[in-house]
Amino acid sequence: MIETKLDIQENPNKKAKPDPDKLQFGKTFTDHMFTMEYTRDKGWFQPQIVPYAPITLEPAAMIFHYGQSVFEGLKAYINTQGDVQLFRPEENLKRLNRSNARLSIPPVSEELLLEYLKELLSLEKDWIPRAEGTSLYIRPFIIATEPSLSVAPSKSYKLMIVLAPVGSYYPEGIHPVSIQVEGHFTRAVRGGTGTAKTGGNYSGGYNAQEKAADQGHAQVMWLDGVEKKYIEEVGSMNVFFKIDGQVITPELNDSILEGVTRKSIIELLKDWNVDVVERKISMQELHQAYKDGILEEAFGAGTAAVVSPIGELSWDDETLIINGRQTGELTKSLYTTLTGIQTGKLPDPFNWTVQIK
Amino acid sequence: MIETKLDIQENPNKKAKPDPDKLQFGKTFTDHMFTMEYTRDKGWFQPQIVPYAPITLEPAAMIFHYGQSVFEGLKAYINTQGDVQLFRPEENLKRLNRSNARLSIPPVSEELLLEYLKELLSLEKDWIPRAEGTSLYIRPFIIATEPSLSVAPSKSYKLMIVLAPVGSYYPEGIHPVSIQVEGHFTRAVRGGTGTAKTGGNYSGGYNAQEKAADQGHAQVMWLDGVEKKYIEEVGSMNVFFKIDGQVITPELNDSILEGVTRKSIIELLKDWNVDVVERKISMQELHQAYKDGILEEAFGAGTAAVVSPIGELSWDDETLIINGRQTGELTKSLYTTLTGIQTGKLPDPFNWTVQIK
Ligand SMILES: Cc1ncc(COP(=O)(O)O)c(C=O)c1O
Ligand SMILES: Cc1ncc(COP(=O)(O)O)c(C=O)c1O
């Protein structure tokens, strides 16, 4: 018999809710967390909601040695009816299992996990901030726990969900940032782990991120690992360009992470009858479009920022200034529409949102 | 004032020593471990030897999310004088700092860390097994501990050293294994993290490892990420080929881990006046040499196995049988000489070993 009944231990020591104006991203957590264990004998078992607290692991736990881990990131909002609202959570859970497969971690039941998440969110509803631009960031993650130094998939895992109320990504309103095109460091390559949300993909980018920050840029734009020519992503976001009226985003391959925001933007644009294509696009082509005066807008897309306009692209010795460093019209519309649907302020014709009563 | 004085808390509950014949790799640990902390204010501080015990971390500790970690692996032996003996530990500590740099982790003092390690080994001397082929495996590692979900280098770290008595890699004597040449998955690419010993490089290889195991092979041979043509490593080892009397090993690049065993083998071969070269070598070239009957020996090289002969290479539909699936003469000499120097059974003309009195 597999144990799937959720056990809930309420936290008797509730914390004070933070000031929503002072929230830093991912540093404040709610009163409870979800945990579940895996062993080869039992499969996933012991789902429980417990007080948020430190966890204890063997120093030999495989997560500390061989990086076998995956994670997800999505947000919950309070909609205009006062209900908890999620944005396409099934997409995140599907991706979690795709990441699991790539990291040789056993799959989880997406249906059950969504149920457990809903329970957790119901319990923590008061933690969801309501101010403009704020939300509750949801971080499911899985770590390898077997205490063993052999280089092989772990025989045991821990899945956790922690919740972090987060402030507005744009406290001063949406604004374009400066991005450095990364010519040396590589985020991911075909046959690698780039399509998975696994830890190593992120820390592997820190050198490039620090270099960009030193030179005054907010983030890096990643090129493909094979030819160092084709645009892949920007920071931890997918990327879009508007060139001569057409919207172009790099086509999915074996090294790009498939974002839920990216997918939603493509669907939105199609619905709007805006010409949108997924195809390879090189820095050379982008530069030519810039010189021809037809590079109209550029933005990153991901859960954290939703949409992040690019004002400036620094590529070797060149600086491409996009739309006079102003947020483009289409970028703005996408931001307004997506955040509107996510928060329930706009209707949801696509059935993207899930309400928790 | 930076606190560098080592604090030692002896374990009052010593465990029974394991049967050296029953040791599995990296599953049994000694009575003590070394730990040290890092914060931006203090640098590395609070070096201590404490009873081996689980550690407690926030669920938001960065190691669980973004894989910021590095590790090392080396061995201690009891030499013929009865002293503890290490093999080129400075090389491992140098590499630890190279890995740190790549993962945006602050450097550690190699001198101090070697002193702390020596103290730990003196205390745990009785844990070092003495039987043929056995040793004490030393695992230093560093993990990011800051509780924060922002994608950025951690502001705090924990460095630990744990010790695991390990049995012989070859309980039935050194013997060749079957290797699958991996055409799809990629271990590392230029601009990536391949030159660092960081967790993600290892779990990223599990899919390939499982596929190879399913098809009856012991390990995979990795090809370069750009052209999928040039040989890089085999499993978690560097690789050598003897072709027509000459020894060839892939030249170091931005995606190969520089092994201490590899380096020592090159130095040994030069000392022996064996022709050895570091250069690019493709699977095509290796296959041609095989067809020409001049592929004489092949082996992996790394701390765990020291030398691991390759008896068979499976490449797409072809099977290259090397030296009639027997361990080659040169492979055998290298194994005997290296293990002889490491354990103190043979003289050490290169000053590679370090004794702890
Ligand atoms: C590397 C990377 N690319 C793109 C994205 C965007 O994905 P999503 O829109 O699902 O947040 C993410 C996650 O946020 C990511 O980590
Ligand atoms: C990827 C990889 N290659 C090669 C090696 C061999 O290095 P060393 O000889 O220092 O053990 C190792 C470590 O054992 C490794 O992890």
Coordinates of N, CA and C in Angstrom, one line a residue, chain A residues 25-27 29 33 52-60 62-69 71 101-104 137 139 141-143 146-155 160 162 164 184-186 188-193 198-200 202-207 209-210 225-228 236 254, chain B residues 25-27 29 33 52-60 62-69 71 101-104 137 139 141-143 146-155 160 162 164 184-186 188-193 198-200 202-207 209-210 225-228 236 254:
Chain A
F25 N 13.3 39.2 -2.8 CA 12.9 37.9 -3.5 C 13.5 36.7 -2.8
G26 N 12.6 35.8 -2.3 CA 13.1 34.5 -1.9 C 13.9 34.5 -0.6
K27 N 13.6 35.4 0.3 CA 14.3 35.4 1.6 C 13.4 35.2 2.8
F29 N 10.0 33.2 4.3 CA 9.2 32.0 4.0 C 8.0 31.9 4.9
M33 N 5.6 24.1 5.3 CA 6.2 23.6 4.0 C 5.6 22.2 3.8
Y52 N 7.5 25.2 8.8 CA 8.7 25.5 8.1 C 9.8 25.4 9.1
A53 N 10.8 24.6 8.7 CA 11.9 24.4 9.6 C 13.1 23.8 8.9
P54 N 14.3 24.0 9.5 CA 15.5 23.4 8.8 C 15.4 21.9 8.7
I55 N 16.1 21.3 7.7 CA 16.2 19.9 7.5 C 17.6 19.4 7.8
T56 N 17.6 18.1 8.2 CA 18.8 17.5 8.6 C 19.2 16.3 7.6
L57 N 20.4 16.3 7.2 CA 20.9 15.4 6.2 C 22.2 14.9 6.6
E58 N 22.6 13.7 6.1 CA 23.9 13.1 6.3 C 24.9 14.0 5.5
P59 N 26.1 14.2 6.0 CA 27.1 14.9 5.1 C 27.4 14.2 3.8
A60 N 27.1 12.9 3.8 CA 27.3 12.1 2.6 C 26.1 12.1 1.7
M62 N 23.7 12.6 -1.2 CA 24.2 12.8 -2.6 C 24.1 14.3 -3.1
I63 N 23.0 15.0 -2.6 CA 22.8 16.3 -3.1 C 24.1 17.2 -2.8
F64 N 24.8 16.9 -1.8 CA 26.0 17.7 -1.5 C 27.2 17.4 -2.4
H65 N 27.1 16.3 -3.1 CA 28.3 15.8 -3.9 C 28.0 15.9 -5.4
Y66 N 26.9 15.4 -5.9 CA 26.8 15.2 -7.3 C 25.6 15.9 -7.9
G67 N 25.1 16.9 -7.1 CA 24.1 17.9 -7.7 C 22.8 17.3 -8.3
Q68 N 22.4 16.1 -7.8 CA 21.2 15.5 -8.4 C 20.0 16.2 -7.7
S69 N 19.4 17.2 -8.4 CA 18.3 18.0 -7.9 C 17.6 18.6 -9.0
F71 N 14.1 21.6 -9.7 CA 13.2 22.5 -9.0 C 12.2 23.1 -10.0
A101 N 13.2 13.2 -15.3 CA 13.7 12.2 -16.3 C 15.2 12.5 -16.7
R102 N 15.5 13.7 -16.9 CA 16.8 14.1 -17.3 C 17.9 13.9 -16.2
L103 N 17.4 14.0 -15.0 CA 18.3 13.8 -13.9 C 18.2 12.4 -13.2
S104 N 17.6 11.5 -13.9 CA 17.4 10.1 -13.4 C 16.8 10.1 -12.0
Y137 N 5.6 33.3 -4.1 CA 6.4 32.5 -5.0 C 6.4 31.1 -4.4
R139 N 8.0 27.3 -4.6 CA 9.3 26.6 -5.0 C 9.2 25.1 -4.6
F141 N 10.9 21.5 -5.0 CA 12.2 21.0 -5.3 C 12.5 19.6 -4.8
I142 N 13.3 18.9 -5.5 CA 13.7 17.5 -5.1 C 15.2 17.4 -5.0
I143 N 15.6 16.8 -3.9 CA 17.0 16.6 -3.7 C 17.3 15.1 -3.4
E146 N 20.4 10.0 -0.5 CA 21.1 8.8 -0.1 C 22.5 9.1 0.4
P147 N 22.9 8.6 1.5 CA 24.3 8.9 2.0 C 25.3 7.9 1.3
S148 N 25.8 8.3 0.2 CA 26.7 7.5 -0.6 C 27.6 8.3 -1.5
L149 N 28.8 8.0 -1.6 CA 29.7 8.8 -2.5 C 29.8 8.1 -3.9
S150 N 29.1 7.0 -4.1 CA 29.3 6.5 -5.5 C 28.5 7.4 -6.5
V151 N 29.1 7.5 -7.6 CA 28.6 8.4 -8.7 C 27.5 7.6 -9.4
A152 N 26.3 7.7 -8.9 CA 25.1 6.9 -9.4 C 23.9 7.6 -8.9
P153 N 22.7 7.4 -9.6 CA 21.5 8.0 -9.1 C 21.2 7.5 -7.6
S154 N 20.7 8.4 -6.9 CA 20.4 8.2 -5.5 C 19.3 7.2 -5.4
K155 N 19.2 6.4 -4.3 CA 18.1 5.5 -4.0 C 17.1 6.2 -3.2
M160 N 10.3 18.8 -1.6 CA 9.7 19.8 -0.7 C 9.1 20.9 -1.5
V162 N 8.4 25.0 -0.6 CA 8.4 26.1 0.3 C 7.8 27.3 -0.4
A164 N 7.3 31.6 -0.6 CA 8.0 32.9 -0.3 C 7.1 34.1 -0.8
H184 N 32.0 33.9 -24.1 CA 32.9 32.9 -23.6 C 32.1 31.8 -22.9
F185 N 31.4 32.1 -21.8 CA 30.8 31.1 -21.0 C 29.5 30.5 -21.7
T186 N 29.2 29.2 -21.5 CA 28.1 28.5 -22.1 C 27.2 28.1 -21.0
A188 N 24.4 25.9 -21.6 CA 24.0 24.6 -21.9 C 24.3 24.2 -23.3
V189 N 24.4 22.9 -23.6 CA 24.7 22.5 -25.0 C 23.9 21.2 -25.3
R190 N 23.7 20.9 -26.5 CA 22.9 19.7 -26.9 C 23.5 18.5 -26.2
G191 N 22.6 17.6 -25.7 CA 23.0 16.5 -25.0 C 23.3 16.8 -23.5
G192 N 23.3 18.1 -23.1 CA 23.5 18.4 -21.7 C 22.2 18.5 -21.0
T193 N 22.2 19.3 -19.9 CA 21.0 19.4 -19.0 C 20.1 20.6 -19.2
T198 N 17.6 22.2 -13.2 CA 18.5 21.5 -12.3 C 19.6 22.5 -11.8
G199 N 19.9 22.4 -10.6 CA 20.8 23.3 -9.9 C 22.0 23.8 -10.7
G200 N 22.8 22.8 -11.2 CA 24.0 23.0 -11.9 C 23.9 24.0 -13.0
Y202 N 22.4 26.7 -13.1 CA 22.3 28.0 -12.6 C 23.6 28.5 -12.0
S203 N 24.2 27.7 -11.1 CA 25.5 28.1 -10.5 C 26.6 28.1 -11.6
G204 N 26.4 27.3 -12.6 CA 27.4 27.4 -13.7 C 27.3 28.7 -14.5
G205 N 26.3 29.5 -14.3 CA 26.2 30.8 -14.9 C 26.7 31.9 -14.1
Y206 N 27.1 31.7 -12.8 CA 27.5 32.8 -12.0 C 28.7 33.5 -12.4
N207 N 29.7 32.9 -13.0 CA 30.9 33.6 -13.5 C 30.5 34.6 -14.5
Q209 N 27.5 35.9 -15.0 CA 26.6 36.9 -14.4 C 27.5 38.0 -13.6
E210 N 28.5 37.5 -12.9 CA 29.4 38.4 -12.2 C 30.1 39.3 -13.1
G225 N 26.0 26.5 -27.4 CA 27.3 26.0 -27.1 C 28.1 25.5 -28.2
V226 N 27.5 25.2 -29.3 CA 28.2 24.6 -30.5 C 28.8 25.6 -31.3
E227 N 28.0 26.6 -31.8 CA 28.6 27.6 -32.7 C 28.8 29.0 -32.1
K228 N 28.3 29.1 -30.9 CA 28.4 30.4 -30.2 C 27.9 31.6 -31.1
S236 N 17.9 33.9 -16.6 CA 17.0 32.7 -16.4 C 15.6 33.0 -17.1
D254 N 17.6 21.2 -27.6 CA 18.1 20.4 -26.5 C 18.8 21.2 -25.4
Chain B
F25 N 32.1 1.2 -1.7 CA 32.7 2.5 -1.9 C 31.8 3.7 -1.3
G26 N 32.4 4.4 -0.4 CA 31.7 5.7 0.1 C 30.4 5.5 0.8
K27 N 30.3 4.4 1.6 CA 29.1 4.2 2.4 C 29.3 4.2 3.9
F29 N 31.6 5.8 7.1 CA 32.4 7.0 7.4 C 33.0 6.8 8.8
M33 N 34.7 14.4 11.5 CA 34.7 15.1 10.2 C 35.2 16.5 10.5
Y52 N 31.4 12.8 13.5 CA 30.7 12.7 12.3 C 29.2 12.7 12.6
A53 N 28.4 13.5 12.0 CA 27.0 13.7 12.4 C 26.3 14.4 11.2
P54 N 25.0 14.2 11.2 CA 24.2 14.9 10.2 C 24.3 16.4 10.3
I55 N 24.1 17.1 9.3 CA 24.1 18.6 9.3 C 22.7 19.1 9.1
T56 N 22.4 20.3 9.6 CA 21.1 20.9 9.5 C 21.2 22.2 8.7
L57 N 20.3 22.3 7.7 CA 20.3 23.5 6.8 C 18.9 24.0 6.6
E58 N 18.8 25.2 6.3 CA 17.5 25.8 5.8 C 17.0 25.1 4.5
P59 N 15.7 24.9 4.4 CA 15.2 24.4 3.1 C 15.6 25.3 1.9
A60 N 15.8 26.6 2.3 CA 16.1 27.5 1.2 C 17.6 27.6 1.0
M62 N 21.0 27.5 -0.5 CA 21.2 27.6 -2.0 C 21.7 26.3 -2.6
I63 N 22.4 25.4 -1.8 CA 22.8 24.2 -2.4 C 21.7 23.3 -2.9
F64 N 20.5 23.5 -2.3 CA 19.3 22.7 -2.7 C 18.7 23.2 -3.9
H65 N 19.1 24.4 -4.4 CA 18.3 25.0 -5.5 C 19.2 25.2 -6.7
Y66 N 20.4 25.8 -6.5 CA 21.2 26.2 -7.7 C 22.6 25.5 -7.8
G67 N 22.7 24.4 -7.0 CA 23.9 23.5 -7.3 C 25.2 24.1 -7.1
Q68 N 25.3 25.2 -6.3 CA 26.7 25.8 -6.1 C 27.5 24.9 -5.1
S69 N 28.3 24.1 -5.6 CA 29.1 23.2 -4.8 C 30.3 22.7 -5.6
F71 N 33.8 19.7 -5.0 CA 34.4 18.7 -4.2 C 35.7 18.2 -4.7
A101 N 36.8 28.9 -8.2 CA 36.8 30.1 -9.0 C 35.7 29.9 -10.1
R102 N 35.6 28.7 -10.7 CA 34.6 28.5 -11.7 C 33.2 28.6 -11.2
L103 N 33.0 28.3 -9.9 CA 31.6 28.3 -9.3 C 31.4 29.5 -8.5
S104 N 32.2 30.5 -8.6 CA 32.1 31.8 -7.9 C 32.0 31.5 -6.4
Y137 N 39.4 6.9 1.7 CA 39.0 7.9 0.7 C 38.7 9.2 1.5
R139 N 37.1 13.0 1.2 CA 36.2 13.8 0.4 C 36.0 15.2 1.0
F141 N 34.5 18.9 0.5 CA 33.5 19.5 -0.3 C 33.0 20.8 0.3
I142 N 32.5 21.6 -0.6 CA 32.0 22.9 -0.2 C 30.6 23.1 -0.7
I143 N 29.7 23.6 0.1 CA 28.3 23.8 -0.3 C 27.8 25.2 0.1
E146 N 23.6 29.9 2.1 CA 22.7 31.0 2.3 C 21.3 30.7 2.0
P147 N 20.3 31.0 2.9 CA 18.9 30.7 2.6 C 18.3 31.8 1.8
S148 N 18.4 31.6 0.5 CA 17.9 32.6 -0.5 C 17.6 31.9 -1.8
L149 N 16.5 32.3 -2.4 CA 16.1 31.8 -3.7 C 16.6 32.7 -4.9
S150 N 17.4 33.7 -4.6 CA 17.8 34.5 -5.7 C 19.0 33.8 -6.4
V151 N 19.0 33.9 -7.8 CA 19.9 33.2 -8.6 C 21.2 34.0 -8.6
A152 N 22.1 33.8 -7.6 CA 23.3 34.6 -7.4 C 24.2 33.8 -6.5
P153 N 25.5 34.1 -6.5 CA 26.4 33.4 -5.6 C 26.0 33.5 -4.2
S154 N 26.1 32.5 -3.4 CA 25.7 32.5 -2.0 C 26.7 33.4 -1.2
K155 N 26.2 34.0 -0.1 CA 27.0 34.8 0.8 C 27.6 34.0 1.9
M160 N 33.4 20.9 4.3 CA 33.5 19.7 5.1 C 34.5 18.8 4.6
V162 N 34.9 14.6 4.9 CA 34.5 13.4 5.5 C 35.5 12.3 5.0
A164 N 36.1 8.1 4.3 CA 35.4 6.8 4.1 C 36.5 5.7 3.8
H184 N 25.0 10.7 -27.9 CA 23.9 11.7 -27.7 C 24.2 12.7 -26.5
F185 N 24.4 12.1 -25.3 CA 24.5 13.0 -24.2 C 26.0 13.6 -24.1
T186 N 26.0 14.8 -23.5 CA 27.3 15.5 -23.4 C 27.6 15.8 -22.0
A188 N 30.3 17.9 -20.9 CA 30.7 19.2 -20.7 C 31.1 19.8 -22.1
V189 N 31.0 21.2 -22.1 CA 31.4 21.9 -23.4 C 32.2 23.1 -23.1
R190 N 32.9 23.6 -24.1 CA 33.7 24.8 -23.8 C 32.8 25.9 -23.3
G191 N 33.4 26.6 -22.3 CA 32.6 27.7 -21.7 C 31.7 27.2 -20.5
G192 N 31.7 25.8 -20.4 CA 30.8 25.2 -19.3 C 31.6 25.0 -18.1
T193 N 31.2 24.0 -17.3 CA 31.9 23.8 -16.0 C 32.7 22.5 -16.0
T198 N 32.4 19.9 -9.9 CA 31.1 20.4 -9.3 C 30.0 19.4 -9.6
G199 N 29.1 19.3 -8.6 CA 28.0 18.3 -8.6 C 27.3 18.1 -9.9
G200 N 26.8 19.2 -10.5 CA 26.0 19.1 -11.7 C 26.7 18.3 -12.9
Y202 N 28.2 15.6 -12.6 CA 28.1 14.2 -12.4 C 26.7 13.7 -12.5
S203 N 25.7 14.4 -11.9 CA 24.3 13.9 -12.1 C 23.9 14.1 -13.5
G204 N 24.4 15.1 -14.2 CA 24.1 15.3 -15.6 C 24.5 14.1 -16.5
G205 N 25.4 13.2 -15.9 CA 25.8 12.1 -16.7 C 25.0 10.8 -16.4
Y206 N 24.1 10.9 -15.4 CA 23.4 9.6 -15.0 C 22.6 9.0 -16.1
N207 N 21.9 9.8 -16.9 CA 21.1 9.2 -18.0 C 22.0 8.4 -18.9
Q209 N 24.9 7.1 -18.2 CA 25.4 6.0 -17.4 C 24.4 4.8 -17.4
E210 N 23.1 5.2 -17.1 CA 22.1 4.2 -17.0 C 21.9 3.5 -18.4
G225 N 31.5 18.3 -26.8 CA 30.2 18.8 -27.0 C 30.0 19.6 -28.3
V226 N 31.0 20.0 -28.9 CA 30.9 20.8 -30.1 C 30.8 20.0 -31.4
E227 N 31.7 19.1 -31.6 CA 31.7 18.3 -32.8 C 31.2 16.8 -32.6
K228 N 31.1 16.4 -31.3 CA 30.7 15.0 -31.0 C 31.7 14.1 -31.7
S236 N 34.1 8.9 -14.9 CA 34.8 10.0 -14.1 C 36.3 9.8 -14.1
D254 N 38.8 23.2 -22.3 CA 37.9 23.9 -21.4 C 36.8 23.0 -20.9

